[in-house]
Amino acid sequence: MNMQVLDTRRDASGGYKVDVSRGSHNGRVSSEWFSRPDDQRFLSLDELASSVRGRSERSRTRVVETALIHVEANRGDPERLALMLPGADAPVAPTHWSFGQLASQVGAPAAYLRQLPAPLAAINLQYGLTSNRAEQIKTLETKDGHGGSRVELRAVTGPDYGRIYDHELVEAVQKIAGNGTGDTRWKVPGVLDWSTGIYNPRVDISKDTTTLYASDRDVFLFLVDDLNPIEAGRLPDGSPDLYFRGFYCWNSEVGAKTLGMASFYLRAVCQNRNLWGVEDFEEISIRHSKYAANRFAHEAAPALEGFANSSPLPFVNGIKAARERIVARTDEERGDFLRHRGFSKAETGKIIETVLAEEGRPPESIFDFVQGITALARGKAHQDARLDMEGKAKKLLDRVH
């Protein structure tokens, strides 16, 4: 697929001048970046895939009767519990996560059980298992990756849990992004220089800059097509309004979260991995229900590939149409336009003032109002209020598209 890259005015430093005062802000990737220790950060998709594929190859899953599970308490290590599963040669050690899942399955408070001495916790858990009305659970058991004999119980779910392995998501991304390091158009993002407003797409991938993450509970990936910026209109000073394409996706093979992906256009990524100037944000998620694997194969993976190979022209034309669609020429029309769409008198005033300050004129077009609404949304302290306002802006823009 050949994508048309429009006039971009490359800066002498190799970066691009961007206007991050427009569009919305997204902190999802930044929250991942802040919370991940070094051993959960990977420098390439090959490295990440090898890690999550390896643990999958050392794992097995099966459905067992809860009444046949025997809980063992080790007196030599009173904080450790082990489970003897039916048909197993050796006990398995529950992780912190799977212990909580198991306790939830039998209706026991995990936080309380963790505070008890191991023998007492074992008695309580054993009672719950033998009297459990659920009767069956599905386990995910993983052998030690260093050649030892230890087997971890990584997940305990209901028998109809539709597991999608983390390596399946990573391999789906590899089909479009290769190694994620620039061997294809999709790569780990660059960095915005706040002092100049220049976004530099060429930044060395390190533990500090990578956006490829995986833990024993989940996987999260964020990649952009920032070497091929797209012009969608002009800024007030006549310079191009530049966007890049991006997507992030996530999964948990142990049931800690859904599988999902989000695709969007954005103007920049800063050093702490906040996304700025986001437009046209779309998200899908898939619960790990019985038919989740089929939904991933027929819905999520094709959607990811479709976005990766799509032309930006519908987005560019949509922005152009929004800029050309004049909906208000007087102060009265501006006020009526916003009030009829659920904005309060105070919000209406702030939206108009924001556009006036940034554009040097009051809002007239759909695009003007969308930019003013998203700017106001960025200042909302509460996430629900911010998302609600951003949703109104997206709905307004979608009507033009």
Short mmCIF file of C-alpha atoms in Angstrom, two decimals:
data_model
loop_
_atom_site.label_atom_id
_atom_site.label_comp_id
_atom_site.label_asym_id
_atom_site.label_seq_id
_atom_site.Cartn_x
_atom_site.Cartn_y
_atom_site.Cartn_z
CA MET A 1 0.00 0.00 0.00
CA ASN A 2 1.48 3.38 -1.02
CA MET A 3 0.51 6.19 1.32
CA GLN A 4 0.59 9.76 0.10
CA VAL A 5 2.70 11.90 2.41
CA LEU A 6 1.89 15.55 1.99
CA ASP A 7 4.01 18.67 2.43
CA THR A 8 5.67 18.36 5.82
CA ARG A 9 8.45 20.96 6.06
CA ARG A 10 11.14 18.96 7.75
CA ASP A 11 13.04 20.93 10.37
CA ALA A 12 16.83 21.22 10.09
CA SER A 13 17.15 18.98 13.17
CA GLY A 14 15.33 16.18 11.36
CA GLY A 15 12.09 16.69 13.25
CA TYR A 16 8.78 18.36 12.53
CA LYS A 17 7.10 21.43 13.94
CA VAL A 18 3.80 20.42 15.56
CA ASP A 19 1.00 22.21 17.40
CA VAL A 20 0.08 20.15 20.47
CA SER A 21 -2.41 22.74 21.71
CA ARG A 22 -4.92 21.12 19.35
CA GLY A 23 -6.70 17.81 19.76
CA SER A 24 -6.98 15.80 22.95
CA HIS A 25 -4.46 14.42 25.42
CA ASN A 26 -4.16 10.70 26.15
CA GLY A 27 -2.23 9.49 29.20
CA ARG A 28 -2.74 5.73 28.83
CA VAL A 29 0.75 5.01 27.47
CA SER A 30 2.32 7.35 30.01
CA SER A 31 0.73 5.46 32.91
CA GLU A 32 2.25 2.26 31.54
CA TRP A 33 5.63 3.98 31.11
CA PHE A 34 5.63 5.25 34.69
CA SER A 35 4.69 1.92 36.27
CA ARG A 36 6.94 -0.52 34.42
CA PRO A 37 10.24 -1.66 36.01
CA ASP A 38 13.20 -2.36 33.73
CA ASP A 39 12.55 -6.09 33.53
CA GLN A 40 9.15 -5.38 31.95
CA ARG A 41 10.59 -3.15 29.22
CA PHE A 42 11.68 -4.58 25.87
CA LEU A 43 13.73 -2.97 23.10
CA SER A 44 12.18 -4.78 20.14
CA LEU A 45 9.17 -6.85 19.19
CA ASP A 46 11.44 -9.85 18.59
CA GLU A 47 12.71 -9.66 22.17
CA LEU A 48 9.20 -9.21 23.54
CA ALA A 49 7.77 -12.03 21.42
CA SER A 50 10.52 -14.41 22.50
CA SER A 51 9.78 -13.75 26.16
CA VAL A 52 6.00 -14.17 26.04
CA ARG A 53 6.17 -17.07 23.58
CA GLY A 54 8.65 -18.89 25.79
CA ARG A 55 6.41 -18.85 28.82
CA SER A 56 3.48 -20.00 26.69
CA GLU A 57 5.49 -22.96 25.42
CA ARG A 58 6.26 -23.93 29.04
CA SER A 59 2.58 -23.70 30.03
CA ARG A 60 -0.41 -25.95 30.01
CA THR A 61 -4.05 -25.30 30.73
CA ARG A 62 -6.73 -27.70 31.94
CA VAL A 63 -10.10 -27.86 33.66
CA VAL A 64 -10.13 -29.48 37.10
CA GLU A 65 -12.69 -30.28 39.78
CA THR A 66 -12.33 -27.87 42.70
CA ALA A 67 -13.25 -30.55 45.24
CA LEU A 68 -10.20 -32.58 44.14
CA ILE A 69 -7.70 -29.78 44.77
CA HIS A 70 -5.64 -30.24 47.93
CA VAL A 71 -4.15 -27.22 49.68
CA GLU A 72 -0.76 -27.70 51.35
CA ALA A 73 0.87 -25.42 53.90
CA ASN A 74 4.66 -25.53 54.23
CA ARG A 75 5.64 -25.25 57.88
CA GLY A 76 9.18 -24.38 56.85
CA ASP A 77 7.87 -21.42 54.90
CA PRO A 78 4.65 -20.33 56.61
CA GLU A 79 3.92 -17.62 54.01
CA ARG A 80 3.82 -20.16 51.17
CA LEU A 81 0.84 -22.21 50.12
CA ALA A 82 0.97 -24.94 47.48
CA LEU A 83 -1.81 -26.70 45.61
CA MET A 84 -1.86 -30.34 44.61
CA LEU A 85 -4.00 -30.56 41.49
CA PRO A 86 -5.64 -33.80 40.39
CA GLY A 87 -3.30 -35.92 38.27
CA ALA A 88 -0.24 -33.80 39.07
CA ASP A 89 3.08 -35.27 40.21
CA ALA A 90 4.09 -32.24 42.23
CA PRO A 91 2.36 -29.27 43.84
CA VAL A 92 2.01 -25.94 42.04
CA ALA A 93 2.75 -22.57 43.60
CA PRO A 94 0.05 -19.92 43.10
CA THR A 95 1.22 -16.44 42.17
CA HIS A 96 -0.14 -13.44 44.04
CA TRP A 97 -2.55 -12.90 41.14
CA SER A 98 -3.80 -16.48 40.82
CA PHE A 99 -4.22 -16.80 44.60
CA GLY A 100 -6.63 -13.86 44.44
CA GLN A 101 -8.45 -15.44 41.51
CA LEU A 102 -8.75 -18.78 43.33
CA ALA A 103 -10.05 -17.10 46.47
CA SER A 104 -12.60 -15.21 44.39
CA GLN A 105 -13.76 -18.41 42.70
CA VAL A 106 -14.60 -19.98 46.07
CA GLY A 107 -16.00 -16.79 47.61
CA ALA A 108 -13.16 -16.20 50.08
CA PRO A 109 -11.62 -12.76 50.80
CA ALA A 110 -8.07 -12.96 49.42
CA ALA A 111 -6.78 -9.99 51.43
CA TYR A 112 -7.92 -11.65 54.67
CA LEU A 113 -6.44 -15.04 53.76
CA ARG A 114 -3.06 -13.44 53.00
CA GLN A 115 -2.90 -12.09 56.55
CA LEU A 116 -3.41 -15.50 58.15
CA PRO A 117 -0.65 -17.98 58.99
CA ALA A 118 -0.29 -20.44 56.10
CA PRO A 119 -1.90 -23.39 57.95
CA LEU A 120 -5.00 -21.36 58.81
CA ALA A 121 -5.23 -19.92 55.29
CA ALA A 122 -4.94 -23.46 53.90
CA ILE A 123 -7.82 -24.69 56.10
CA ASN A 124 -10.09 -21.84 55.00
CA LEU A 125 -9.20 -22.21 51.33
CA GLN A 126 -9.62 -25.98 51.46
CA TYR A 127 -13.09 -25.60 52.93
CA GLY A 128 -14.03 -23.18 50.17
CA LEU A 129 -12.78 -25.53 47.47
CA THR A 130 -14.59 -28.59 48.75
CA SER A 131 -17.87 -26.70 49.17
CA ASN A 132 -17.50 -24.58 46.01
CA ARG A 133 -20.66 -24.46 43.94
CA ALA A 134 -18.67 -23.58 40.80
CA GLU A 135 -17.27 -27.14 40.83
CA GLN A 136 -14.79 -26.59 38.00
CA ILE A 137 -11.98 -24.14 37.30
CA LYS A 138 -9.55 -23.67 34.41
CA THR A 139 -5.87 -23.40 35.34
CA LEU A 140 -2.81 -22.00 33.60
CA GLU A 141 0.33 -23.70 34.88
CA THR A 142 3.82 -22.63 33.81
CA LYS A 143 7.14 -24.39 34.36
CA ASP A 144 10.18 -22.53 35.62
CA GLY A 145 11.99 -20.80 32.76
CA HIS A 146 15.45 -21.44 34.22
CA GLY A 147 15.38 -25.21 34.07
CA GLY A 148 14.08 -25.76 37.59
CA SER A 149 11.26 -28.05 38.62
CA ARG A 150 9.04 -25.35 40.11
CA VAL A 151 5.60 -24.97 38.49
CA GLU A 152 3.65 -21.77 38.97
CA LEU A 153 -0.11 -21.52 38.90
CA ARG A 154 -0.43 -18.28 36.95
CA ALA A 155 -4.20 -18.12 36.45
CA VAL A 156 -7.43 -19.56 37.81
CA THR A 157 -10.56 -18.80 35.80
CA GLY A 158 -13.98 -20.23 35.05
CA PRO A 159 -14.10 -23.26 32.75
CA ASP A 160 -15.42 -21.22 29.79
CA TYR A 161 -12.64 -18.63 29.92
CA GLY A 162 -11.47 -17.93 26.35
CA ARG A 163 -7.74 -17.47 26.69
CA ILE A 164 -5.88 -15.41 24.10
CA TYR A 165 -2.17 -15.79 24.74
CA ASP A 166 0.00 -12.71 24.92
CA HIS A 167 2.29 -14.03 22.18
CA GLU A 168 -0.69 -14.21 19.80
CA LEU A 169 -1.21 -10.46 20.09
CA VAL A 170 2.51 -9.69 19.76
CA GLU A 171 2.79 -11.90 16.68
CA ALA A 172 -0.23 -10.17 15.12
CA VAL A 173 1.55 -6.83 15.61
CA GLN A 174 4.78 -8.24 14.16
CA LYS A 175 2.96 -9.03 10.92
CA ILE A 176 2.57 -5.31 10.30
CA ALA A 177 5.40 -3.82 12.36
CA GLY A 178 8.29 -6.26 11.98
CA ASN A 179 10.67 -5.67 14.84
CA GLY A 180 9.08 -2.33 15.82
CA THR A 181 12.42 -0.57 15.54
CA GLY A 182 12.09 1.06 12.13
CA ASP A 183 12.44 -1.92 9.80
CA THR A 184 8.85 -1.11 8.76
CA ARG A 185 6.95 2.17 8.93
CA TRP A 186 5.72 1.22 12.44
CA LYS A 187 8.16 1.89 15.28
CA VAL A 188 8.68 2.97 18.87
CA PRO A 189 7.87 6.71 18.92
CA GLY A 190 10.22 9.64 19.01
CA VAL A 191 10.13 12.56 21.45
CA LEU A 192 8.69 16.07 21.49
CA ASP A 193 11.04 18.93 22.43
CA TRP A 194 8.79 21.23 24.44
CA SER A 195 11.21 24.16 24.16
CA THR A 196 10.98 24.30 20.37
CA GLY A 197 7.74 22.47 19.55
CA ILE A 198 9.76 20.14 17.32
CA TYR A 199 8.87 16.45 17.31
CA ASN A 200 11.90 14.28 16.59
CA PRO A 201 10.89 10.82 15.31
CA ARG A 202 14.46 9.47 15.35
CA VAL A 203 15.30 8.62 18.94
CA ASP A 204 17.41 5.71 20.18
CA ILE A 205 15.33 2.93 21.72
CA SER A 206 16.33 2.35 25.33
CA LYS A 207 14.73 1.12 28.52
CA ASP A 208 13.67 4.72 29.11
CA THR A 209 12.15 5.40 25.69
CA THR A 210 10.65 2.03 24.74
CA THR A 211 6.90 1.51 24.60
CA LEU A 212 6.96 -2.30 24.45
CA TYR A 213 6.00 -3.81 27.81
CA ALA A 214 5.20 -7.19 29.32
CA SER A 215 4.85 -8.55 32.85
CA ASP A 216 3.80 -11.92 34.24
CA ARG A 217 0.21 -10.60 34.02
CA ASP A 218 -0.03 -8.68 30.76
CA VAL A 219 1.45 -7.21 27.61
CA PHE A 220 1.15 -3.64 26.27
CA LEU A 221 2.51 -2.21 23.01
CA PHE A 222 2.46 1.27 21.49
CA LEU A 223 3.80 2.04 18.01
CA VAL A 224 3.58 4.98 15.62
CA ASP A 225 4.13 5.78 11.96
CA ASP A 226 5.94 9.02 12.75
CA LEU A 227 8.44 9.01 9.87
CA ASN A 228 5.53 9.63 7.51
CA PRO A 229 3.65 12.68 8.84
CA ILE A 230 0.36 13.66 7.27
CA GLU A 231 -0.75 17.21 6.59
CA ALA A 232 -4.41 17.91 7.29
CA GLY A 233 -4.89 21.62 6.85
CA ARG A 234 -2.92 24.64 7.93
CA LEU A 235 -2.25 26.41 11.21
CA PRO A 236 -3.06 30.11 11.69
CA ASP A 237 0.53 31.03 10.73
CA GLY A 238 0.22 29.10 7.45
CA SER A 239 2.43 26.17 8.46
CA PRO A 240 1.09 22.62 7.99
CA ASP A 241 -0.95 20.96 10.73
CA LEU A 242 0.88 17.63 10.98
CA TYR A 243 -0.33 14.30 12.34
CA PHE A 244 1.14 10.83 12.71
CA ARG A 245 -0.73 7.55 12.93
CA GLY A 246 -0.46 5.47 16.08
CA PHE A 247 -1.97 2.51 17.89
CA TYR A 248 -1.63 0.71 21.17
CA CYS A 249 -2.89 -2.70 22.19
CA TRP A 250 -3.00 -4.82 25.31
CA ASN A 251 -3.84 -8.27 26.59
CA SER A 252 -3.67 -10.48 29.66
CA GLU A 253 -3.52 -14.22 29.23
CA VAL A 254 -4.11 -14.63 32.98
CA GLY A 255 -7.39 -12.68 33.09
CA ALA A 256 -6.11 -9.40 34.53
CA LYS A 257 -7.66 -7.35 31.71
CA THR A 258 -9.43 -7.65 28.37
CA LEU A 259 -7.75 -7.80 25.00
CA GLY A 260 -8.03 -4.49 23.18
CA MET A 261 -6.57 -2.02 20.75
CA ALA A 262 -6.89 1.69 20.09
CA SER A 263 -6.02 3.48 16.85
CA PHE A 264 -5.76 7.22 16.33
CA TYR A 265 -3.97 10.13 14.74
CA LEU A 266 -1.74 12.26 16.96
CA ARG A 267 0.62 15.17 16.70
CA ALA A 268 3.35 14.25 19.20
CA VAL A 269 4.59 11.98 21.97
CA CYS A 270 6.56 13.57 24.80
CA GLN A 271 9.42 12.11 26.84
CA ASN A 272 7.15 10.59 29.50
CA ARG A 273 5.02 9.07 26.74
CA ASN A 274 1.95 11.25 26.93
CA LEU A 275 0.12 11.49 23.61
CA TRP A 276 -0.69 14.99 22.42
CA GLY A 277 -2.98 16.34 19.73
CA VAL A 278 -4.95 13.12 19.45
CA GLU A 279 -7.75 12.94 16.86
CA ASP A 280 -10.06 10.24 15.48
CA PHE A 281 -9.56 7.92 18.47
CA GLU A 282 -11.14 4.48 18.04
CA GLU A 283 -11.03 1.60 20.53
CA ILE A 284 -12.25 -1.99 20.60
CA SER A 285 -11.98 -4.51 23.43
CA ILE A 286 -12.71 -8.21 23.66
CA ARG A 287 -13.59 -9.98 26.88
CA HIS A 288 -12.00 -13.38 27.38
CA SER A 289 -15.31 -15.18 26.98
CA LYS A 290 -15.83 -18.57 25.42
CA TYR A 291 -15.46 -17.36 21.83
CA ALA A 292 -12.79 -14.73 22.43
CA ALA A 293 -10.17 -16.49 20.31
CA ASN A 294 -12.51 -16.44 17.30
CA ARG A 295 -13.29 -12.77 17.83
CA PHE A 296 -9.58 -11.99 17.98
CA ALA A 297 -8.92 -13.86 14.74
CA HIS A 298 -11.90 -12.38 12.88
CA GLU A 299 -12.24 -8.92 14.43
CA ALA A 300 -9.26 -7.49 16.34
CA ALA A 301 -6.38 -8.78 14.20
CA PRO A 302 -8.02 -7.71 10.89
CA ALA A 303 -8.88 -4.30 12.39
CA LEU A 304 -5.24 -3.80 13.37
CA GLU A 305 -4.00 -4.80 9.94
CA GLY A 306 -6.67 -2.70 8.26
CA PHE A 307 -5.63 0.43 10.16
CA ALA A 308 -1.94 -0.24 9.50
CA ASN A 309 -2.51 -0.49 5.74
CA SER A 310 -5.23 2.12 5.36
CA SER A 311 -4.94 5.37 3.47
CA PRO A 312 -5.03 8.60 5.52
CA LEU A 313 -7.15 10.33 2.89
CA PRO A 314 -10.53 9.71 4.62
CA PHE A 315 -9.09 11.30 7.78
CA VAL A 316 -7.54 14.19 5.84
CA ASN A 317 -10.74 14.77 3.88
CA GLY A 318 -12.78 14.63 7.09
CA ILE A 319 -10.60 17.30 8.70
CA LYS A 320 -10.86 19.40 5.53
CA ALA A 321 -14.65 19.08 5.54
CA ALA A 322 -14.80 20.03 9.23
CA ARG A 323 -12.69 23.13 8.54
CA GLU A 324 -14.95 24.16 5.65
CA ARG A 325 -18.27 23.50 7.41
CA ILE A 326 -19.26 26.91 8.81
CA VAL A 327 -21.92 26.58 11.50
CA ALA A 328 -21.82 29.95 13.31
CA ARG A 329 -20.96 33.47 12.21
CA THR A 330 -22.25 35.56 15.12
CA ASP A 331 -21.84 35.39 18.89
CA GLU A 332 -25.48 34.44 19.24
CA GLU A 333 -25.11 31.57 16.75
CA ARG A 334 -21.96 30.37 18.53
CA GLY A 335 -23.71 30.30 21.86
CA ASP A 336 -26.77 28.55 20.47
CA PHE A 337 -24.63 25.95 18.67
CA LEU A 338 -22.86 24.90 21.88
CA ARG A 339 -25.81 25.19 24.25
CA HIS A 340 -27.92 22.96 21.98
CA ARG A 341 -25.20 20.32 22.31
CA GLY A 342 -25.29 20.18 26.07
CA PHE A 343 -22.65 22.71 27.10
CA SER A 344 -23.32 25.04 29.99
CA LYS A 345 -23.14 28.80 29.70
CA ALA A 346 -19.75 28.83 31.46
CA GLU A 347 -18.38 26.05 29.24
CA THR A 348 -19.66 27.80 26.14
CA GLY A 349 -17.81 30.97 27.10
CA LYS A 350 -14.57 29.09 27.79
CA ILE A 351 -14.71 27.19 24.49
CA ILE A 352 -15.19 30.41 22.51
CA GLU A 353 -12.43 32.19 24.48
CA THR A 354 -10.03 29.29 23.88
CA VAL A 355 -10.51 29.36 20.12
CA LEU A 356 -10.22 33.14 20.09
CA ALA A 357 -6.91 32.95 21.96
CA GLU A 358 -5.44 30.17 19.80
CA GLU A 359 -6.78 31.15 16.38
CA GLY A 360 -7.01 34.92 16.77
CA ARG A 361 -10.71 34.79 15.84
CA PRO A 362 -13.90 33.30 17.30
CA PRO A 363 -14.97 29.79 16.24
CA GLU A 364 -16.93 29.44 13.02
CA SER A 365 -16.38 25.94 11.63
CA ILE A 366 -17.03 22.49 13.06
CA PHE A 367 -13.27 22.06 13.34
CA ASP A 368 -12.93 25.29 15.34
CA PHE A 369 -15.51 24.12 17.85
CA VAL A 370 -14.00 20.64 18.11
CA GLN A 371 -10.58 22.14 18.90
CA GLY A 372 -12.10 24.42 21.53
CA ILE A 373 -14.01 21.56 23.16
CA THR A 374 -10.98 19.26 23.32
CA ALA A 375 -8.86 22.09 24.75
CA LEU A 376 -11.45 22.59 27.50
CA ALA A 377 -11.53 18.82 28.10
CA ARG A 378 -7.78 18.75 28.74
CA GLY A 379 -8.31 20.99 31.74
CA LYS A 380 -10.85 18.69 33.40
CA ALA A 381 -9.45 17.16 36.58
CA HIS A 382 -11.79 14.17 36.61
CA GLN A 383 -11.37 11.53 33.92
CA ASP A 384 -15.09 10.87 33.49
CA ALA A 385 -15.79 14.54 32.82
CA ARG A 386 -12.86 14.76 30.41
CA LEU A 387 -13.91 11.66 28.48
CA ASP A 388 -17.51 12.87 28.31
CA MET A 389 -16.43 16.17 26.80
CA GLU A 390 -14.00 14.52 24.38
CA GLY A 391 -16.84 12.21 23.35
CA LYS A 392 -18.99 15.21 22.47
CA ALA A 393 -16.19 16.59 20.33
CA LYS A 394 -15.73 13.27 18.54
CA LYS A 395 -19.46 12.97 17.92
CA LEU A 396 -19.45 16.42 16.37
CA LEU A 397 -16.52 15.55 14.11
CA ASP A 398 -18.00 12.16 13.16
CA ARG A 399 -21.14 13.83 11.87
CA VAL A 400 -19.02 15.66 9.30
CA HIS A 401 -17.08 12.54 8.34
#
